[in-house]
Amino acid sequence: VIQRLVVVGVGLLGGSVARAARAHGLAREIVGVGRDAARLAPALADGTLDRAVTDVAGGVRDADLVVLAATVAANERLLPAVAAAVRPGTVITDVGSTKRGIVRVAERLAAARPLAFVGSHPMAGSERSGYAAARTDLFAGAAVIVTPGDASDAAAVKTVTGFWEALGARVSVLDPDVHDRVVALISHLPHLVADALVDAVVRSEPVALDFAGRGFKDTTRIAAADPRMWQEIFLANTDALASALVAFRTALADLERLVGAGDPAALEAALARIATARAGLV
Amino acid sequence: VIQRLVVVGVGLLGGSVARAARAHGLAREIVGVGRDAARLAPALADGTLDRAVTDVAGGVRDADLVVLAATVAANERLLPAVAAAVRPGTVITDVGSTKRGIVRVAERLAAARPLAFVGSHPMAGSERSGYAAARTDLFAGAAVIVTPGDASDAAAVKTVTGFWEALGARVSVLDPDVHDRVVALISHLPHLVADALVDAVVRSEPVALDFAGRGFKDTTRIAAADPRMWQEIFLANTDALASALVAFRTALADLERLVGAGDPAALEAALARIATARAGLV
């Protein structure tokens, strides 16, 4: 059991970490850190948090495990202050959706002083955000990618992996570079594409939105997500996203060529190959 | 009440028409027409059909309403034979997802002999197909677009509109050309884009599929749909799809430029504008 778990940023993900840790009895004390005491109040009121503080350095003191759950950019800014404030041995992780940036910050800090940081990326979320959307079961059955660097502390990797598994997640380990390529393909690219689909309709024939059915709604659901969060995600992974866009444009051009060529058998074979790949995702 | 409703093609859509008409007591007799008697057997066995026949001309004889529910291409091939076999005044519609083609066939036939045809497009479906996926409530609350041509029979438009409304659908009327542009944007384009997303991942980093979360799955769900059906849909609407692809590529390039420019405020403003448009679709 963790004596003191500190969650920095009590929104959808941080709030769900706190709620799930509480539900599973993983921590004796759960502390929430946020810039705005009023926004921490609901998590305190419903018993998810034991304490809510607005001072990061004070909040993380004497923590056993710190989970950085602000935005990607904010987590990278916060890590040096957190690393300086914790006692030796405190394990730190984050929940950001890109990993090269924060791993780089951690490696720079670790060169000066031992640091038990390992990045995490829980592949769970929602088009909603904020503590009101937090759920006790958000990580149950979800994939969590843990991204140790070359110099990561083995005990910290074990602690962080065990923590996510205790919340019900399936944990995989990936190199931070591979992680960022993977999420560019399965998360950032689909998001930008969904945005472009909505925008293409809005700009060319807005009345068409009146007839949007389940297919269009499913395909563009993520385009309703928080613009601030996604702006930061896109800008944190620009190069990997650009590579993913090259692969996407090639695939789209090949399909358009098949449609234009008017060869039913060749088009159907390509669609069948893709449908089989997609049907393999349960 | 319809004396005899004939559904040609008893798959997902045709089967749902028959089941819904039965549930709402809209027809005294429901006849299913298909090429393969064995595939009609389940709809006969469960009481959805009163008769199942494999001969189109015989099946549609003495019908009050004929619903063509085979594929787009098959409906266009079948319409002349159906028009020749029915008695005067029989109303004919279809459920195909593109409308210029079959309306053109109907107008050619109507030039020679009166024909009470009006095209329909129920915007309801599933990535599943076949009678096993048919549902009594498939059209409840669904949008159905009815596409009369310049020469369409007003009574037929009224009959077809009333039929869909009796199944619980919301009916809109669109010109066949506008209809095909609209569905290119909200149905065919998203489908081709979902296909390209899956293919981009399969071709560049297939391991990434192991980490696909809800966002990727929602965005690509329609890529699992029946390849035969979609090959026909794409090829029936090639020009409108090509125009939709131009609009999509422009929107995607604009977003990519904003990401590449690294201006957080401008990117966030574009994402916020799009998120608002998407959030407007309930």
XYZ file of N, CA and C in Angstrom, chain B residues 89-217:
387
model
N -49.867 2.058 -61.580
C -50.164 2.640 -60.275
C -49.353 2.062 -59.137
N -48.703 0.936 -59.355
C -47.842 0.391 -58.300
C -46.715 1.381 -58.014
N -46.532 1.721 -56.764
C -45.475 2.655 -56.396
C -44.190 1.862 -56.134
N -43.091 2.373 -56.695
C -41.796 1.705 -56.543
C -40.820 2.684 -55.901
N -40.055 2.206 -54.935
C -38.953 3.009 -54.397
C -37.763 2.092 -54.214
N -36.653 2.659 -53.757
C -35.464 1.853 -53.512
C -34.821 2.374 -52.233
N -33.768 1.717 -51.779
C -33.101 2.178 -50.559
C -31.612 2.430 -50.809
N -31.246 2.632 -52.078
C -29.835 2.793 -52.429
C -29.245 4.085 -51.891
N -27.931 4.079 -51.697
C -27.285 5.221 -51.059
C -26.790 6.262 -52.054
N -26.925 6.016 -53.359
C -26.756 7.093 -54.338
C -28.009 7.115 -55.195
N -28.341 8.280 -55.716
C -29.674 8.425 -56.297
C -29.694 8.873 -57.753
N -28.632 9.511 -58.259
C -28.714 9.985 -59.644
C -28.892 8.829 -60.623
N -28.195 7.730 -60.383
C -28.222 6.600 -61.314
C -29.606 6.006 -61.469
N -30.241 5.661 -60.374
C -31.547 4.991 -60.476
C -32.632 5.978 -60.920
N -32.483 7.260 -60.537
C -33.452 8.266 -61.011
C -33.346 8.406 -62.528
N -32.122 8.327 -63.045
C -31.915 8.401 -64.500
C -32.594 7.212 -65.202
N -32.413 6.018 -64.637
C -33.070 4.833 -65.211
C -34.585 5.015 -65.181
N -35.105 5.504 -64.056
C -36.555 5.689 -63.914
C -37.073 6.715 -64.917
N -36.308 7.793 -65.133
C -36.778 8.824 -66.063
C -36.805 8.305 -67.496
N -35.830 7.455 -67.814
C -35.814 6.856 -69.154
C -37.046 5.966 -69.343
N -37.353 5.151 -68.330
C -38.519 4.269 -68.413
C -39.816 5.079 -68.474
N -39.875 6.150 -67.687
C -41.101 6.940 -67.591
C -41.401 7.681 -68.886
N -40.351 7.898 -69.700
C -40.559 8.571 -70.979
C -41.387 7.687 -71.912
N -41.308 6.369 -71.708
C -42.018 5.434 -72.579
C -43.393 5.051 -72.035
N -43.551 5.072 -70.720
C -44.755 4.507 -70.096
C -44.833 5.038 -68.666
N -46.015 5.407 -68.179
C -46.121 5.983 -66.829
C -45.467 5.078 -65.780
N -44.743 5.684 -64.837
C -44.016 4.909 -63.826
C -44.043 5.685 -62.519
N -44.561 5.050 -61.464
C -44.665 5.730 -60.172
C -43.456 5.394 -59.299
N -42.268 5.845 -59.768
C -41.036 5.595 -59.014
C -40.567 6.860 -58.312
N -40.148 6.717 -57.055
C -39.456 7.790 -56.324
C -38.333 7.139 -55.539
N -37.134 7.675 -55.663
C -35.994 7.113 -54.928
C -36.024 7.490 -53.458
N -35.508 6.586 -52.619
C -35.371 6.864 -51.180
C -33.962 6.494 -50.744
N -33.504 7.144 -49.707
C -32.243 6.736 -49.079
C -32.385 6.822 -47.570
N -32.692 5.692 -46.929
C -32.717 5.692 -45.462
C -31.283 5.764 -44.925
N -31.004 6.800 -44.128
C -29.646 6.982 -43.591
C -29.523 6.152 -42.320
N -29.648 4.868 -42.475
C -29.570 3.973 -41.333
C -28.807 2.771 -41.818
N -28.044 2.194 -40.963
C -27.287 1.038 -41.397
C -26.446 0.550 -40.268
N -25.436 -0.144 -40.629
C -24.641 -0.836 -39.644
C -23.406 -1.303 -40.385
N -22.328 -1.613 -39.658
C -21.200 -2.231 -40.339
C -21.502 -3.702 -40.588
N -22.633 -4.188 -40.013
C -23.059 -5.552 -40.285
C -23.969 -5.558 -41.505
N -24.141 -6.708 -42.102
C -25.029 -6.798 -43.251
C -25.777 -8.123 -43.182
N -26.767 -8.283 -44.068
C -27.531 -9.527 -44.103
C -28.758 -9.467 -43.202
N -29.673 -10.400 -43.469
C -30.934 -10.403 -42.724
C -30.725 -10.580 -41.226
N -29.675 -11.294 -40.844
C -29.431 -11.520 -39.408
C -29.251 -10.197 -38.660
N -28.827 -9.140 -39.378
C -28.614 -7.842 -38.736
C -29.845 -6.938 -38.832
N -30.894 -7.410 -39.511
C -32.093 -6.581 -39.701
C -32.785 -6.319 -38.369
N -33.359 -5.130 -38.230
C -33.994 -4.753 -36.966
C -35.324 -4.057 -37.206
N -36.275 -4.368 -36.373
C -37.595 -3.752 -36.434
C -37.515 -2.233 -36.279
N -36.549 -1.774 -35.469
C -36.489 -0.337 -35.156
C -35.376 0.393 -35.922
N -34.905 -0.212 -37.011
C -33.771 0.407 -37.714
C -34.092 1.817 -38.198
N -35.353 2.067 -38.561
C -35.708 3.368 -39.135
C -36.344 4.313 -38.114
N -36.512 3.849 -36.891
C -37.123 4.697 -35.866
C -36.173 5.856 -35.568
N -36.604 7.052 -35.854
C -35.777 8.231 -35.608
C -34.708 8.471 -36.665
N -34.595 7.588 -37.648
C -33.574 7.749 -38.688
C -34.011 8.797 -39.707
N -33.019 9.396 -40.379
C -33.326 10.310 -41.476
C -33.485 9.501 -42.756
N -34.535 9.799 -43.513
C -34.700 9.199 -44.830
C -34.815 10.354 -45.831
N -33.995 10.297 -46.870
C -34.064 11.319 -47.910
C -34.819 10.746 -49.101
N -35.838 11.446 -49.529
C -36.610 11.052 -50.699
C -36.228 12.015 -51.821
N -35.969 11.466 -53.018
C -35.381 12.282 -54.081
C -36.206 12.264 -55.369
N -37.349 12.937 -55.383
C -38.135 12.998 -56.616
C -37.373 13.729 -57.720
N -37.545 13.282 -58.959
C -37.026 14.015 -60.112
C -38.071 15.008 -60.600
N -37.758 15.726 -61.680
C -38.675 16.762 -62.163
C -40.023 16.160 -62.573
N -39.996 14.903 -63.043
C -41.211 14.321 -63.610
C -41.896 13.356 -62.652
N -41.461 13.351 -61.381
C -42.013 12.337 -60.473
C -43.493 12.556 -60.181
N -44.168 11.458 -60.037
C -45.591 11.422 -59.718
C -45.817 11.899 -58.274
N -46.650 12.942 -58.099
C -46.839 13.538 -56.765
C -47.458 12.544 -55.790
N -48.385 11.719 -56.280
C -49.021 10.736 -55.401
C -48.000 9.711 -54.919
N -47.067 9.352 -55.819
C -46.042 8.385 -55.435
C -45.121 8.965 -54.355
N -44.779 10.266 -54.499
C -43.940 10.920 -53.489
C -44.647 10.867 -52.131
N -45.963 11.104 -52.172
C -46.732 11.103 -50.932
C -46.790 9.697 -50.305
N -46.993 8.696 -51.137
C -47.052 7.313 -50.642
C -45.727 6.899 -50.000
N -44.625 7.195 -50.706
C -43.308 6.776 -50.211
C -42.961 7.529 -48.932
N -43.232 8.841 -48.921
C -42.973 9.630 -47.720
C -43.777 9.088 -46.538
N -45.053 8.812 -46.780
C -45.912 8.295 -45.714
C -45.449 6.940 -45.210
N -44.949 6.108 -46.114
C -44.467 4.780 -45.718
C -43.300 4.907 -44.734
N -42.302 5.732 -45.076
C -41.146 5.889 -44.180
C -41.551 6.512 -42.853
N -42.447 7.484 -42.921
C -42.902 8.117 -41.671
C -43.616 7.105 -40.784
N -44.363 6.203 -41.414
C -45.065 5.179 -40.631
C -44.069 4.231 -39.950
N -42.850 4.116 -40.514
C -41.805 3.296 -39.882
C -41.018 4.087 -38.835
N -41.414 5.339 -38.633
C -40.763 6.135 -37.578
C -39.664 7.055 -38.064
N -39.451 7.134 -39.372
C -38.347 7.946 -39.892
C -38.740 9.417 -40.042
N -37.734 10.288 -40.081
C -37.911 11.698 -40.410
C -37.553 11.850 -41.881
N -38.484 12.291 -42.687
C -38.268 12.327 -44.129
C -37.909 13.730 -44.598
N -36.868 13.833 -45.409
C -36.523 15.087 -46.081
C -36.552 14.852 -47.568
N -36.759 15.920 -48.321
C -36.774 15.820 -49.771
C -35.573 16.584 -50.317
N -34.791 15.931 -51.151
C -33.653 16.587 -51.790
C -33.649 16.226 -53.271
N -33.137 17.172 -54.068
C -32.850 16.889 -55.473
C -31.806 15.760 -55.545
N -31.920 14.842 -56.510
C -30.952 13.726 -56.580
C -29.487 14.178 -56.646
N -29.196 15.276 -57.361
C -27.805 15.761 -57.436
C -27.297 16.253 -56.091
N -28.141 17.049 -55.417
C -27.740 17.555 -54.096
C -27.559 16.364 -53.143
N -28.496 15.410 -53.222
C -28.384 14.215 -52.382
C -27.020 13.543 -52.555
N -26.605 13.359 -53.785
C -25.351 12.631 -54.014
C -24.139 13.426 -53.528
N -24.196 14.762 -53.609
C -23.108 15.569 -53.040
C -23.092 15.442 -51.516
N -24.292 15.500 -50.914
C -24.400 15.414 -49.455
C -23.852 14.073 -48.950
N -24.267 12.969 -49.580
C -23.797 11.668 -49.078
C -22.315 11.452 -49.374
N -21.818 12.065 -50.448
C -20.367 11.980 -50.682
C -19.625 12.577 -49.496
N -20.134 13.710 -48.991
C -19.442 14.401 -47.893
C -19.621 13.705 -46.545
N -20.812 13.264 -46.245
C -21.036 12.754 -44.885
C -20.999 11.234 -44.791
N -20.886 10.563 -45.917
C -20.863 9.100 -45.833
C -19.699 8.488 -46.627
N -19.584 8.832 -47.907
C -18.581 8.158 -48.731
C -17.173 8.650 -48.413
N -17.013 9.973 -48.267
C -15.705 10.511 -47.885
C -15.226 9.957 -46.535
N -16.051 10.023 -45.475
C -15.599 9.459 -44.196
C -15.223 7.981 -44.308
N -15.941 7.260 -45.148
C -15.625 5.839 -45.298
C -14.253 5.647 -45.945
N -14.006 6.378 -47.024
C -12.710 6.244 -47.699
C -11.576 6.700 -46.771
N -11.826 7.743 -46.000
C -10.828 8.252 -45.065
C -10.563 7.237 -43.950
N -11.616 6.603 -43.449
C -11.437 5.566 -42.421
C -10.628 4.399 -42.983
N -10.912 4.034 -44.231
C -10.130 2.985 -44.886
C -8.653 3.381 -44.951
N -8.397 4.628 -45.350
C -7.009 5.079 -45.493
C -6.299 5.128 -44.140
N -7.029 5.474 -43.077
C -6.426 5.489 -41.734
C -5.961 4.089 -41.338
N -6.840 3.118 -41.525
C -6.468 1.735 -41.182
C -5.276 1.298 -42.021
N -5.344 1.600 -43.329
C -4.290 1.152 -44.228
C -2.953 1.824 -43.920
N -2.990 3.088 -43.530
C -1.749 3.798 -43.197
C -1.050 3.120 -42.018
N -1.827 2.696 -41.028
C -1.230 2.037 -39.858
C -0.720 0.650 -40.240
N -1.538 -0.097 -40.988
C -1.146 -1.452 -41.388
C 0.161 -1.410 -42.180
N 0.282 -0.410 -43.056
C 1.453 -0.381 -43.913
C 2.692 0.184 -43.230
N 2.511 1.109 -42.249
C 3.714 1.759 -41.725
C 4.145 1.240 -40.358
N 3.210 0.817 -39.497
C 3.622 0.376 -38.157
C 2.506 -0.497 -37.580
N 2.350 -1.723 -38.114
C 1.180 -2.541 -37.737
C 1.066 -2.796 -36.238
N 2.189 -2.797 -35.521
C 2.131 -3.040 -34.075
C 1.277 -1.984 -33.381
N 1.162 -0.813 -34.015
C 0.379 0.267 -33.419
C -1.076 -0.137 -33.204
N -1.575 -1.069 -34.043
C -2.964 -1.503 -33.891
C -3.212 -2.142 -32.526
N -2.152 -2.713 -31.930
C -2.303 -3.316 -30.596
C -2.696 -2.273 -29.558
N -2.425 -1.008 -29.856
C -2.679 0.035 -28.869
C -3.863 0.916 -29.248
N -4.615 0.492 -30.239
C -5.762 1.289 -30.682
C -6.785 1.404 -29.555
N -7.164 2.607 -29.236
C -8.150 2.848 -28.186
C -9.481 3.240 -28.797
N -10.341 3.788 -27.953
C -11.689 4.113 -28.405
C -11.682 5.120 -29.547
N -10.760 6.089 -29.501
C -10.720 7.109 -30.549
C -10.488 6.488 -31.920
N -9.452 5.652 -32.028
C -9.151 5.012 -33.308
C -10.285 4.085 -33.725
N -10.835 3.367 -32.763
C -11.899 2.415 -33.105
C -13.151 3.128 -33.608
